Amino acid sequence: MTTVAEIPGVEAVAPAPARRRYAFRVPAAVPLLFLAVAAVAAVAPGLLTGVDPLAADPLHALAGPSAEHWFGTDHLGRDVLSRVVHGAGHSLSIGAAAIGLAAGAGALLGVLAGLSPRYLDELLSRLFDVVATFPELLLALLVIAVTGPGTGNVILAIGIAQIPNYARVIRAQTFVVRRSGYVEQAVTFGLARPVLVARHVLPNVLGPLPVLATIGMGTAIIATSGLSFLGMGPQPPSPEWGSMLSEARDYLRVAWWAVLFPGLSVTLTVISLTLVGRRLQRRFEGRDR
Amino acid sequence: MSPLTLTRRRGLAAAGWLGPAARRLGAGVAVLWAAATAAYLALMLAPGDTIDVLIGDGLDTPERRAQIIAEWGLDRSPLQQYGDYLLRLLQGDLGHSYVLQRGVGEILASQIWPTVQLALTAATFGVLLALVLALATAGRRSWLGGLVGLSELAVVSVPPFLVGILLLAVFSFTLGWFPVSGDRGFVSLVLPGLALGLQIAGVLGQVLREGLERALEEPFAVTARSRGITEWRLVAGHALRHALLPAVTLTGWFTGALLGGAIIVEAVFGRPGLGQVTVGAVNSKDLPLVMAIVLISALAYVTASTIVDLAYLAIDPRLRRSR
């Protein structure tokens, strides 16, 4: 990190100094490592804990952290560590599925808008605007009021609300690509339109997706835990971080551990995703020095 | 300059006003119409018979079925039904909740006040906190700026309900400064307001600080510094005005965040209000009530952002020229 002499006005004359250069930066390995552990927990929870997340033990309910139960037990005597580990699967898979839905539908709609005649593009863009302006949670609640609670419906609810984020970026990207030399060449050679779109347009507009999806996944995980907290996500006794927090809230006075560990899991996952996403973004925009 | 050119210029200025203003009002109406249509489509696309969907978890009697058919015009063509629905909304009739057996307008009116109080408190906390943090740290690449930047990242990464739970744990259970739940005057507003306001401060603070830092690099800042102005007067008196502009465009997001956040914060703190009504309505599949809440939120959102857009036009003449 370079040190800038604090002479008033000098920064302003110097060519565009990089903004946000803070004293400390988290090393990239830290969030990546955390995400790796979370991914292992999601795919193979058995590797991290041998305890059944649903096994209740009323005699040891609300017991504090100990050698036997590292994260303590909840109000039914279930092992919090095991529930946190098994909960990763729910939170991460719902987040990933919602983002998959949003990114897939968004990319399709974005390319469609970008290649359509003016009036159709205008119509689709206004539609994206309206959906994007709407409070995400309310849109999700409207979907759940219609479909009922449950894992699949939460994915649908969160995914729909995020479609415009992807559609708008892909549309703008499509505008650039369709005017590029190689697409014009392909048109000159008389390439059939579907082949042209599939082979030349699609692969070249999808560049920004990984960055958007990484940051979007954090948002989706927050939204998922919020919906579960309200009792609309995976139904009990499934160990989902949001619903664990909702149950633990009632025992907060006596058992802080039942709140702390699932809470930390959500927060650290989202922070890690955001940090990785920001770094990808800098790399993608060529700003990383 | 002759009087004639003066009036002509004024006339032009007024015309330059009208176009963008009309466009923004039109856009607001379009969003409302789209929200109404989306709610209606959700009702029509819901799996099962529309009458069953409208009854939800309410009591299912032949009389109520007849009432629903009459109120929603379910015996007529879909297009007529949709037209009637829009017409009813225009007259301010939000329909009936068949679960709670009351008018939807009546339910909302009785529950809106605690939520408005919460939203206003949170907005005040959020804006004040964001201003203080941005003013204190802008332009200083110190450990303080880094710390605030990190905590802003943390605040937007913590789910809103968790912030609420943590505040409860510290200030209610451990310190005993505030009541745990319920609605008992201003004291019981502090923690929920803070829980909701922190989220806003996290995002708003980032935007304000970036705006301030950008403004401090502009030529006018150099000029002011060369005249020997104190750093504090430069930031507070000159740069802040420039930084506020991009922050104000966040109003739409701001309203949405307040509305969505209020639902969750009310659940955490057990406060009465629209949030509790919404959660109850979703759980009991009370679709007429959910539809009305969606519409009311859209109305709040559109009103707030239209007012800000128009005020913006008045403040910044550059925006009056068409984009």
Coordinates of C-alpha atoms in Angstrom, one line a residue:
Chain A
M1 CA 0.0 0.0 0.0
T2 CA 1.5 3.3 -1.0
T3 CA 1.5 6.2 1.4
V4 CA 0.2 9.5 0.1
A5 CA 1.7 12.7 1.6
E6 CA -1.1 14.7 3.1
I7 CA -0.7 17.9 1.2
P8 CA -4.0 19.6 0.7
G9 CA -5.1 19.7 -2.9
V10 CA -2.4 17.4 -4.3
E11 CA -4.8 14.4 -4.5
A12 CA -7.2 16.5 -6.6
V13 CA -4.5 17.3 -9.2
A14 CA -3.0 13.8 -9.3
P15 CA -4.7 11.6 -12.0
A16 CA -7.8 9.9 -10.5
P17 CA -6.5 8.4 -7.3
A18 CA -8.0 5.0 -6.4
R19 CA -10.8 5.6 -4.0
R20 CA -11.4 3.3 -0.9
R21 CA -7.9 2.5 -0.1
Y22 CA -8.2 1.4 3.5
A23 CA -5.6 0.5 6.0
F24 CA -6.4 -3.1 6.2
R25 CA -7.7 -5.6 3.7
V26 CA -8.8 -9.2 4.5
P27 CA -6.5 -11.7 2.7
A28 CA -8.4 -13.5 -0.1
A29 CA -7.7 -16.9 1.4
V30 CA -9.8 -16.2 4.5
P31 CA -13.2 -16.0 2.9
L32 CA -12.3 -18.7 0.4
L33 CA -11.3 -21.0 3.2
F34 CA -14.6 -20.3 5.1
L35 CA -16.7 -20.9 1.9
A36 CA -14.8 -24.2 1.4
V37 CA -15.7 -25.4 4.8
A38 CA -19.3 -24.3 4.3
A39 CA -19.4 -26.2 1.0
V40 CA -18.1 -29.3 2.6
A41 CA -20.8 -29.0 5.3
A42 CA -23.4 -28.6 2.6
V43 CA -22.3 -31.5 0.5
A44 CA -21.1 -34.0 3.1
P45 CA -22.1 -32.9 6.6
G46 CA -21.1 -36.3 7.9
L47 CA -17.4 -35.4 7.5
L48 CA -17.7 -32.6 10.1
T49 CA -20.1 -34.1 12.6
G50 CA -21.2 -37.5 13.5
V51 CA -24.2 -36.4 15.6
D52 CA -27.8 -36.6 14.2
P53 CA -29.1 -33.0 13.9
L54 CA -32.6 -34.3 14.8
A55 CA -31.8 -36.4 17.8
A56 CA -33.5 -34.8 20.8
D57 CA -32.2 -35.3 24.3
P58 CA -34.6 -33.4 26.7
L59 CA -32.5 -34.2 29.7
H60 CA -29.7 -32.1 28.3
A61 CA -31.8 -29.3 26.8
L62 CA -30.2 -25.8 26.7
A63 CA -26.9 -27.1 27.9
G64 CA -24.0 -24.7 27.3
P65 CA -20.9 -25.4 25.1
S66 CA -18.9 -28.4 26.5
A67 CA -16.5 -31.0 25.3
E68 CA -19.4 -33.2 24.3
H69 CA -21.5 -30.5 22.6
W70 CA -19.0 -27.8 21.3
F71 CA -21.8 -25.3 20.4
G72 CA -24.2 -26.4 23.2
T73 CA -27.7 -27.8 22.8
D74 CA -31.0 -26.2 21.9
H75 CA -34.4 -26.3 23.7
L76 CA -35.0 -29.9 22.7
G77 CA -31.5 -31.0 23.6
R78 CA -30.4 -31.2 20.0
D79 CA -26.7 -30.6 19.2
V80 CA -26.3 -27.1 17.9
L81 CA -23.0 -27.8 16.1
S82 CA -24.6 -30.7 14.2
R83 CA -27.6 -28.5 13.3
V84 CA -25.4 -25.6 12.1
V85 CA -23.4 -28.0 9.9
H86 CA -26.5 -29.7 8.5
G87 CA -28.2 -26.3 8.1
A88 CA -25.5 -25.2 5.6
G89 CA -27.0 -27.6 3.1
H90 CA -30.4 -25.9 3.2
S91 CA -29.1 -22.4 3.2
L92 CA -26.5 -22.8 0.5
S93 CA -28.7 -25.0 -1.8
I94 CA -31.7 -22.7 -1.6
G95 CA -29.4 -19.7 -2.2
A96 CA -27.7 -21.4 -5.1
A97 CA -30.9 -22.6 -6.7
A98 CA -32.6 -19.2 -6.4
I99 CA -29.5 -17.6 -8.0
G100 CA -29.5 -20.3 -10.7
L101 CA -33.1 -19.6 -11.5
A102 CA -32.6 -15.8 -11.4
A103 CA -29.4 -15.9 -13.5
G104 CA -30.8 -18.4 -16.0
A105 CA -34.1 -16.6 -16.5
G106 CA -32.4 -13.2 -16.4
A107 CA -29.8 -14.2 -19.0
L108 CA -32.5 -15.5 -21.3
L109 CA -34.7 -12.4 -20.9
G110 CA -31.7 -10.1 -21.1
V111 CA -30.5 -11.6 -24.4
L112 CA -34.1 -11.6 -25.7
A113 CA -34.5 -7.9 -24.8
G114 CA -31.1 -7.0 -26.3
L115 CA -31.9 -8.7 -29.6
S116 CA -35.5 -7.7 -29.9
P117 CA -37.0 -4.9 -31.9
R118 CA -37.3 -1.6 -30.1
Y119 CA -40.9 -1.9 -28.8
L120 CA -40.4 -5.3 -27.3
D121 CA -37.1 -4.3 -25.7
E122 CA -38.8 -1.2 -24.2
L123 CA -41.6 -3.3 -22.8
L124 CA -39.3 -5.9 -21.2
S125 CA -37.1 -3.2 -19.8
R126 CA -40.0 -1.4 -18.1
L127 CA -41.1 -4.8 -16.7
F128 CA -37.6 -5.3 -15.2
D129 CA -37.8 -1.8 -13.8
V130 CA -41.1 -2.5 -12.1
V131 CA -40.0 -5.8 -10.6
A132 CA -36.7 -4.4 -9.5
T133 CA -38.2 -1.4 -7.7
F134 CA -40.5 -3.6 -5.7
P135 CA -39.4 -4.5 -2.1
E136 CA -37.9 -7.9 -2.5
L137 CA -39.4 -9.3 0.7
L138 CA -43.0 -8.3 -0.3
L139 CA -42.7 -9.8 -3.7
A140 CA -41.4 -13.0 -2.1
L141 CA -44.3 -12.9 0.4
L142 CA -46.8 -12.5 -2.4
V143 CA -45.4 -15.6 -4.1
I144 CA -45.5 -17.6 -0.9
A145 CA -49.1 -16.4 -0.1
V146 CA -50.1 -18.0 -3.4
T147 CA -47.9 -21.1 -3.3
G148 CA -47.6 -21.8 0.4
P149 CA -44.4 -22.3 2.5
G150 CA -41.7 -24.8 1.7
T151 CA -38.2 -25.1 0.2
G152 CA -39.2 -25.0 -3.5
N153 CA -41.5 -22.1 -3.1
V154 CA -38.9 -20.0 -1.2
I155 CA -36.5 -20.7 -4.2
L156 CA -39.1 -19.5 -6.6
A157 CA -40.0 -16.4 -4.4
I158 CA -36.4 -15.3 -4.0
G159 CA -35.4 -16.1 -7.6
I160 CA -38.2 -14.1 -9.2
A161 CA -37.3 -11.0 -7.3
Q162 CA -33.7 -11.2 -8.5
I163 CA -34.3 -11.8 -12.2
P164 CA -34.1 -8.1 -13.1
N165 CA -30.5 -7.7 -11.7
Y166 CA -29.3 -10.2 -14.2
A167 CA -31.6 -9.3 -17.1
R168 CA -30.5 -5.7 -17.1
V169 CA -26.8 -6.4 -17.1
I170 CA -27.1 -9.1 -19.8
R171 CA -29.2 -6.8 -21.9
A172 CA -26.6 -4.1 -21.9
Q173 CA -23.9 -6.7 -22.6
T174 CA -26.0 -8.0 -25.6
F175 CA -26.1 -4.5 -27.0
V176 CA -22.3 -4.3 -27.1
V177 CA -21.9 -7.8 -28.6
R178 CA -24.5 -7.5 -31.3
R179 CA -22.7 -4.5 -32.8
S180 CA -19.3 -6.1 -32.6
G181 CA -17.2 -7.0 -35.7
Y182 CA -17.5 -10.8 -35.3
V183 CA -21.3 -10.8 -35.1
E184 CA -21.5 -8.6 -38.2
Q185 CA -19.1 -10.9 -40.0
A186 CA -21.2 -13.9 -39.1
V187 CA -24.3 -12.1 -40.4
T188 CA -22.5 -11.4 -43.6
F189 CA -21.6 -15.0 -44.0
G190 CA -25.3 -15.8 -43.7
L191 CA -25.2 -17.8 -40.5
A192 CA -28.6 -18.9 -39.3
R193 CA -29.9 -16.7 -36.5
P194 CA -30.4 -19.4 -33.8
V195 CA -26.8 -20.6 -34.5
L196 CA -25.5 -17.1 -34.4
V197 CA -27.1 -16.4 -31.1
A198 CA -26.1 -19.7 -29.5
R199 CA -22.5 -19.7 -30.8
H200 CA -21.5 -16.1 -30.9
V201 CA -23.8 -14.0 -28.8
L202 CA -24.6 -16.1 -25.7
P203 CA -21.0 -17.1 -24.8
N204 CA -19.9 -13.5 -25.0
V205 CA -22.6 -11.9 -23.0
L206 CA -22.3 -14.2 -20.0
G207 CA -19.0 -12.8 -18.7
P208 CA -20.4 -10.7 -15.8
L209 CA -22.6 -13.5 -14.5
P210 CA -20.1 -15.1 -12.1
V211 CA -19.5 -11.8 -10.3
L212 CA -23.2 -11.0 -10.1
A213 CA -24.0 -14.5 -8.9
T214 CA -21.4 -14.5 -6.2
I215 CA -22.7 -11.2 -4.7
G216 CA -26.3 -12.2 -5.4
M217 CA -25.9 -15.4 -3.5
G218 CA -25.2 -13.5 -0.3
T219 CA -28.3 -11.5 -0.8
A220 CA -30.3 -14.7 -1.5
I221 CA -29.0 -16.3 1.7
I222 CA -30.0 -13.3 3.8
A223 CA -33.5 -13.4 2.1
T224 CA -33.8 -17.1 2.7
S225 CA -32.9 -16.9 6.4
G226 CA -35.4 -14.0 6.7
L227 CA -38.2 -16.0 5.2
S228 CA -37.4 -19.0 7.3
F229 CA -37.3 -16.8 10.4
L230 CA -40.9 -15.8 9.6
G231 CA -41.7 -19.5 9.3
M232 CA -42.1 -19.7 5.6
G233 CA -39.0 -21.7 4.6
P234 CA -38.1 -25.3 5.1
Q235 CA -40.5 -26.6 7.8
P236 CA -39.3 -27.8 11.2
P237 CA -37.6 -29.9 12.4
S238 CA -35.3 -29.3 9.3
P239 CA -32.2 -27.5 10.6
E240 CA -32.2 -24.2 8.6
W241 CA -30.2 -21.3 10.0
G242 CA -33.1 -18.9 9.8
S243 CA -35.6 -21.2 11.5
M244 CA -33.0 -22.2 14.1
L245 CA -32.6 -18.5 15.0
S246 CA -36.4 -18.1 15.1
E247 CA -36.7 -20.9 17.7
A248 CA -33.6 -19.8 19.6
R249 CA -35.0 -16.3 20.0
D250 CA -37.4 -17.5 22.6
Y251 CA -34.6 -18.9 24.7
L252 CA -32.2 -16.0 24.3
R253 CA -32.2 -15.2 28.0
V254 CA -30.9 -18.6 29.0
A255 CA -29.1 -20.0 25.9
W256 CA -27.0 -17.4 23.9
W257 CA -25.2 -20.2 22.1
A258 CA -28.3 -21.4 20.3
V259 CA -28.5 -17.9 18.7
L260 CA -24.8 -17.1 18.3
F261 CA -23.6 -20.0 16.2
P262 CA -26.3 -20.1 13.5
G263 CA -26.2 -16.3 13.4
L264 CA -22.4 -16.3 12.9
S265 CA -22.8 -18.9 10.2
V266 CA -25.2 -16.8 8.1
T267 CA -23.2 -13.6 8.6
L268 CA -19.8 -15.1 7.9
T269 CA -21.1 -16.9 4.8
V270 CA -22.6 -13.7 3.4
I271 CA -19.5 -11.6 4.3
S272 CA -17.3 -14.2 2.6
L273 CA -19.4 -14.2 -0.5
T274 CA -19.4 -10.4 -0.7
L275 CA -15.6 -10.2 -0.3
V276 CA -15.0 -12.9 -2.9
G277 CA -17.5 -11.2 -5.2
R278 CA -15.9 -7.8 -4.8
R279 CA -12.5 -9.2 -5.5
L280 CA -13.8 -11.0 -8.6
Q281 CA -15.3 -7.7 -9.7
R282 CA -12.1 -5.8 -9.4
R283 CA -10.3 -8.6 -11.3
F284 CA -13.0 -8.6 -13.9
E285 CA -12.8 -4.8 -14.4
G286 CA -9.0 -4.9 -14.4
R287 CA -8.8 -2.6 -11.4
D288 CA -6.7 -5.0 -9.2
R289 CA -3.1 -3.8 -8.9
Chain B
M1 CA -31.8 41.5 -22.8
S2 CA -35.2 42.5 -24.1
P3 CA -38.4 41.7 -22.1
L4 CA -39.5 39.5 -25.0
T5 CA -36.5 37.2 -24.9
L6 CA -36.8 37.1 -21.1
T7 CA -40.4 35.8 -21.2
R8 CA -39.6 33.4 -24.0
R9 CA -36.8 32.0 -22.0
R10 CA -39.0 31.7 -19.0
G11 CA -41.6 29.9 -21.1
L12 CA -39.0 27.5 -22.3
A13 CA -37.8 26.8 -18.8
A14 CA -41.4 26.1 -17.7
A15 CA -41.8 23.7 -20.7
G16 CA -38.5 22.0 -19.8
W17 CA -40.1 21.4 -16.4
L18 CA -43.3 20.0 -17.6
G19 CA -42.0 17.2 -19.7
P20 CA -39.8 15.4 -17.2
A21 CA -42.4 16.1 -14.4
A22 CA -45.2 14.5 -16.5
R23 CA -42.9 11.6 -17.4
R24 CA -42.2 10.9 -13.7
L25 CA -45.8 11.1 -12.7
G26 CA -46.7 8.8 -15.6
A27 CA -44.0 6.3 -14.5
G28 CA -45.4 6.4 -11.0
V29 CA -48.9 5.6 -12.2
A30 CA -47.5 2.8 -14.4
V31 CA -45.7 1.2 -11.5
L32 CA -49.0 1.3 -9.5
W33 CA -50.9 -0.2 -12.3
A34 CA -48.3 -2.9 -12.8
A35 CA -48.4 -3.7 -9.0
A36 CA -52.2 -4.0 -9.2
T37 CA -51.9 -6.3 -12.2
A38 CA -49.2 -8.4 -10.7
A39 CA -51.3 -9.0 -7.6
Y40 CA -54.3 -9.9 -9.8
L41 CA -52.2 -12.3 -11.9
A42 CA -50.9 -13.9 -8.7
L43 CA -54.5 -14.5 -7.7
M44 CA -55.5 -15.9 -11.1
L45 CA -52.4 -18.1 -11.4
A46 CA -52.7 -19.5 -7.9
P47 CA -53.3 -23.3 -8.0
G48 CA -56.9 -24.3 -7.3
D49 CA -60.3 -22.6 -7.8
T50 CA -60.2 -18.8 -7.4
I51 CA -63.0 -19.0 -4.9
D52 CA -61.1 -21.4 -2.7
V53 CA -58.0 -19.2 -3.1
L54 CA -59.9 -16.1 -1.9
I55 CA -61.4 -17.9 1.1
G56 CA -58.0 -19.2 2.2
D57 CA -58.1 -20.6 5.7
G58 CA -61.5 -18.8 6.3
L59 CA -64.8 -20.5 7.0
D60 CA -66.2 -22.1 3.8
T61 CA -70.0 -21.6 3.7
P62 CA -72.4 -21.4 0.7
E63 CA -73.3 -17.8 1.7
R64 CA -69.6 -16.7 1.7
R65 CA -69.1 -18.4 -1.7
A66 CA -72.1 -16.4 -3.1
Q67 CA -70.7 -13.2 -1.5
I68 CA -67.3 -13.8 -3.1
I69 CA -68.8 -14.5 -6.5
A70 CA -70.7 -11.2 -6.3
E71 CA -67.8 -9.1 -5.0
W72 CA -65.2 -10.4 -7.4
G73 CA -67.7 -10.8 -10.3
L74 CA -66.5 -14.4 -10.8
D75 CA -69.5 -15.2 -13.0
R76 CA -68.4 -12.8 -15.7
S77 CA -65.7 -12.8 -18.3
P78 CA -62.0 -12.5 -17.1
L79 CA -61.6 -9.2 -18.9
Q80 CA -64.7 -7.7 -17.1
Q81 CA -63.4 -9.1 -13.8
Y82 CA -60.1 -7.4 -14.3
G83 CA -61.7 -4.1 -15.3
D84 CA -64.0 -4.2 -12.3
Y85 CA -61.1 -4.9 -10.0
L86 CA -59.1 -1.9 -11.2
L87 CA -62.3 0.3 -11.0
R88 CA -62.8 -0.9 -7.4
L89 CA -59.2 0.0 -6.5
L90 CA -59.6 3.4 -8.1
Q91 CA -62.6 4.0 -5.7
G92 CA -60.3 3.1 -2.8
D93 CA -62.2 -0.2 -2.1
L94 CA -59.6 -2.8 -1.2
G95 CA -62.1 -5.7 -0.7
H96 CA -62.8 -8.1 2.1
S97 CA -60.6 -10.5 4.1
Y98 CA -62.6 -13.7 4.2
V99 CA -60.3 -15.1 6.9
L100 CA -60.7 -12.2 9.4
Q101 CA -64.2 -11.3 8.1
R102 CA -63.5 -7.6 8.0
G103 CA -62.9 -5.0 5.3
V104 CA -59.2 -4.9 4.3
G105 CA -59.1 -1.1 4.4
E106 CA -60.4 -1.2 8.0
I107 CA -57.7 -3.8 9.1
L108 CA -54.9 -1.8 7.5
A109 CA -56.1 1.5 8.9
S110 CA -56.1 0.1 12.4
Q111 CA -52.6 -1.4 12.2
I112 CA -50.7 1.2 10.1
W113 CA -49.8 3.7 12.8
P114 CA -47.3 1.5 14.8
T115 CA -45.5 0.7 11.5
V116 CA -45.3 4.3 10.5
Q117 CA -43.9 5.2 13.9
L118 CA -41.3 2.5 13.5
A119 CA -40.4 3.5 10.0
L120 CA -40.0 7.2 10.9
T121 CA -37.8 6.4 13.9
A122 CA -35.7 4.0 11.9
A123 CA -35.3 6.6 9.0
T124 CA -34.2 9.2 11.5
F125 CA -31.7 6.9 13.2
G126 CA -30.4 5.7 9.9
V127 CA -29.9 9.1 8.3
L128 CA -28.3 10.6 11.4
L129 CA -25.9 7.7 11.8
A130 CA -25.0 7.7 8.1
L131 CA -24.3 11.4 8.2
V132 CA -22.2 11.3 11.3
L133 CA -20.1 8.4 10.1
A134 CA -19.6 9.8 6.6
L135 CA -18.7 13.3 7.9
A136 CA -16.3 11.8 10.4
T137 CA -14.4 9.5 8.1
A138 CA -14.6 11.0 4.6
G139 CA -11.3 11.7 2.9
R140 CA -9.3 10.2 5.8
R141 CA -7.5 7.1 4.8
S142 CA -7.0 6.1 8.4
W143 CA -7.8 3.1 10.5
L144 CA -11.0 4.8 11.4
G145 CA -12.2 4.8 7.8
G146 CA -11.2 1.2 7.4
L147 CA -13.0 0.2 10.6
V148 CA -16.2 2.0 9.5
G149 CA -16.0 0.5 6.1
L150 CA -15.6 -3.0 7.5
S151 CA -18.5 -2.5 10.0
E152 CA -20.7 -1.2 7.1
L153 CA -19.9 -4.5 5.3
A154 CA -20.8 -6.4 8.4
V155 CA -24.0 -4.5 9.0
V156 CA -25.3 -5.2 5.4
S157 CA -24.2 -8.8 5.7
V158 CA -26.0 -9.6 9.0
P159 CA -29.7 -10.6 8.4
P160 CA -31.9 -7.8 9.8
F161 CA -33.6 -10.1 12.3
L162 CA -30.2 -11.1 13.7
V163 CA -29.4 -7.4 14.4
G164 CA -32.7 -7.2 16.3
I165 CA -32.0 -10.3 18.3
L166 CA -28.5 -9.1 19.2
L167 CA -29.8 -5.7 20.3
L168 CA -32.4 -7.5 22.4
A169 CA -29.7 -9.7 24.0
V170 CA -27.5 -6.8 24.9
F171 CA -29.8 -4.0 25.8
S172 CA -32.9 -5.8 27.1
F173 CA -31.8 -9.1 28.6
T174 CA -28.3 -8.2 29.8
L175 CA -28.5 -4.4 30.6
G176 CA -32.3 -4.2 31.1
W177 CA -32.5 -0.7 29.6
F178 CA -35.4 -1.4 27.3
P179 CA -38.5 -3.5 27.4
V180 CA -38.3 -6.9 25.6
S181 CA -41.4 -6.6 23.5
G182 CA -44.7 -4.9 22.9
D183 CA -45.6 -1.4 22.2
R184 CA -45.2 0.9 25.2
G185 CA -44.4 4.4 24.1
F186 CA -41.2 5.7 22.8
V187 CA -38.9 3.5 24.9
S188 CA -40.1 0.4 23.1
L189 CA -39.4 2.1 19.8
V190 CA -35.7 2.6 20.4
L191 CA -34.4 -0.9 19.8
P192 CA -36.6 -1.8 16.8
G193 CA -35.9 1.6 15.3
L194 CA -32.2 1.0 15.8
A195 CA -32.4 -2.5 14.3
L196 CA -34.0 -1.2 11.2
G197 CA -32.0 2.0 11.0
L198 CA -28.6 0.3 11.2
Q199 CA -29.3 -1.4 7.8
I200 CA -30.1 1.9 6.2
A201 CA -27.1 3.6 7.8
G202 CA -24.8 0.8 6.4
V203 CA -25.8 1.4 2.8
L204 CA -26.5 5.2 3.0
G205 CA -23.2 5.7 4.8
Q206 CA -21.2 4.0 2.0
V207 CA -22.9 6.1 -0.6
L208 CA -22.5 9.4 1.3
R209 CA -18.8 8.7 2.0
E210 CA -18.0 7.9 -1.6
G211 CA -19.9 11.0 -2.7
L212 CA -18.0 13.1 -0.2
E213 CA -14.6 11.7 -1.3
R214 CA -15.5 12.3 -4.9
A215 CA -16.5 15.9 -4.1
L216 CA -13.3 16.5 -2.1
E217 CA -11.3 15.8 -5.3
E218 CA -13.1 18.3 -7.4
P219 CA -11.6 21.6 -8.5
F220 CA -13.9 23.6 -6.2
A221 CA -12.4 21.8 -3.2
V222 CA -8.9 22.8 -4.3
T223 CA -10.0 26.4 -4.6
A224 CA -11.6 26.4 -1.2
R225 CA -8.6 24.9 0.4
S226 CA -6.3 27.4 -1.3
R227 CA -8.4 30.2 0.3
G228 CA -7.5 28.6 3.6
I229 CA -10.9 27.2 4.6
T230 CA -10.9 24.7 7.4
E231 CA -11.3 21.1 6.4
W232 CA -14.5 20.8 8.5
R233 CA -16.2 23.8 6.8
L234 CA -15.1 22.4 3.4
V235 CA -16.7 19.0 4.1
A236 CA -19.8 20.2 5.9
G237 CA -20.5 23.4 4.0
H238 CA -19.5 22.5 0.4
A239 CA -18.8 18.8 -0.3
L240 CA -21.9 17.5 1.6
R241 CA -24.3 19.2 -0.8
H242 CA -22.7 17.3 -3.7
A243 CA -22.7 14.0 -1.8
L244 CA -26.4 14.3 -0.9
L245 CA -27.5 14.2 -4.5
P246 CA -26.6 10.5 -5.3
A247 CA -27.8 9.6 -1.8
V248 CA -31.2 11.1 -2.5
T249 CA -31.7 8.8 -5.5
L250 CA -31.7 5.9 -3.0
T251 CA -35.1 7.0 -1.7
G252 CA -36.9 4.3 -3.5
W253 CA -34.6 1.6 -2.1
F254 CA -34.9 3.3 1.2
T255 CA -38.7 3.1 1.3
G256 CA -38.6 -0.5 0.2
A257 CA -36.0 -1.4 2.8
L258 CA -38.1 0.3 5.6
L259 CA -41.2 -1.6 4.5
G260 CA -39.6 -5.0 4.1
G261 CA -37.4 -4.5 7.2
A262 CA -40.4 -3.5 9.3
I263 CA -42.1 -6.8 8.7
I264 CA -39.1 -8.7 10.1
V265 CA -38.3 -6.3 12.9
E266 CA -41.9 -6.4 14.1
A267 CA -41.7 -10.1 14.2
V268 CA -38.5 -10.1 16.3
F269 CA -39.8 -7.5 18.8
G270 CA -43.3 -8.8 18.9
R271 CA -44.6 -5.3 18.0
P272 CA -48.1 -4.8 16.5
G273 CA -48.3 -3.3 13.0
L274 CA -48.5 -4.1 9.3
G275 CA -45.7 -6.6 9.6
Q276 CA -47.6 -8.8 11.9
V277 CA -50.7 -8.4 9.7
T278 CA -48.6 -9.4 6.7
V279 CA -47.1 -12.5 8.3
G280 CA -50.5 -13.6 9.6
A281 CA -52.1 -13.0 6.2
V282 CA -49.5 -15.1 4.4
N283 CA -49.7 -17.9 6.9
S284 CA -53.5 -18.1 6.7
K285 CA -53.4 -17.7 2.9
D286 CA -55.5 -14.6 3.2
L287 CA -54.9 -13.4 -0.4
P288 CA -57.2 -10.3 -0.5
L289 CA -55.2 -9.0 2.5
V290 CA -51.8 -9.8 1.0
M291 CA -52.8 -8.2 -2.3
A292 CA -53.9 -5.0 -0.5
I293 CA -50.6 -4.9 1.5
V294 CA -48.6 -5.2 -1.8
L295 CA -50.6 -2.3 -3.2
I296 CA -50.2 -0.1 -0.2
S297 CA -46.5 -0.7 -0.2
A298 CA -46.3 0.1 -3.9
L299 CA -48.3 3.3 -3.2
A300 CA -45.9 4.3 -0.4
Y301 CA -42.9 3.6 -2.6
V302 CA -44.3 5.5 -5.6
T303 CA -45.3 8.5 -3.5
A304 CA -41.9 8.8 -1.8
S305 CA -39.9 8.4 -5.0
T306 CA -42.1 10.7 -7.1
I307 CA -41.9 13.5 -4.5
V308 CA -38.2 13.1 -4.3
D309 CA -37.9 13.1 -8.1
L310 CA -39.9 16.2 -8.4
A311 CA -38.0 18.0 -5.6
Y312 CA -34.9 16.9 -7.4
L313 CA -36.1 18.6 -10.6
A314 CA -36.6 21.8 -8.6
I315 CA -33.2 21.6 -7.0
D316 CA -31.0 20.6 -10.0
P317 CA -31.7 22.4 -13.3
R318 CA -29.5 20.0 -15.2
L319 CA -32.1 17.2 -14.8
R320 CA -34.8 19.3 -16.5
R321 CA -33.3 18.7 -19.9
S322 CA -34.5 15.4 -21.2
R323 CA -32.3 12.5 -20.5

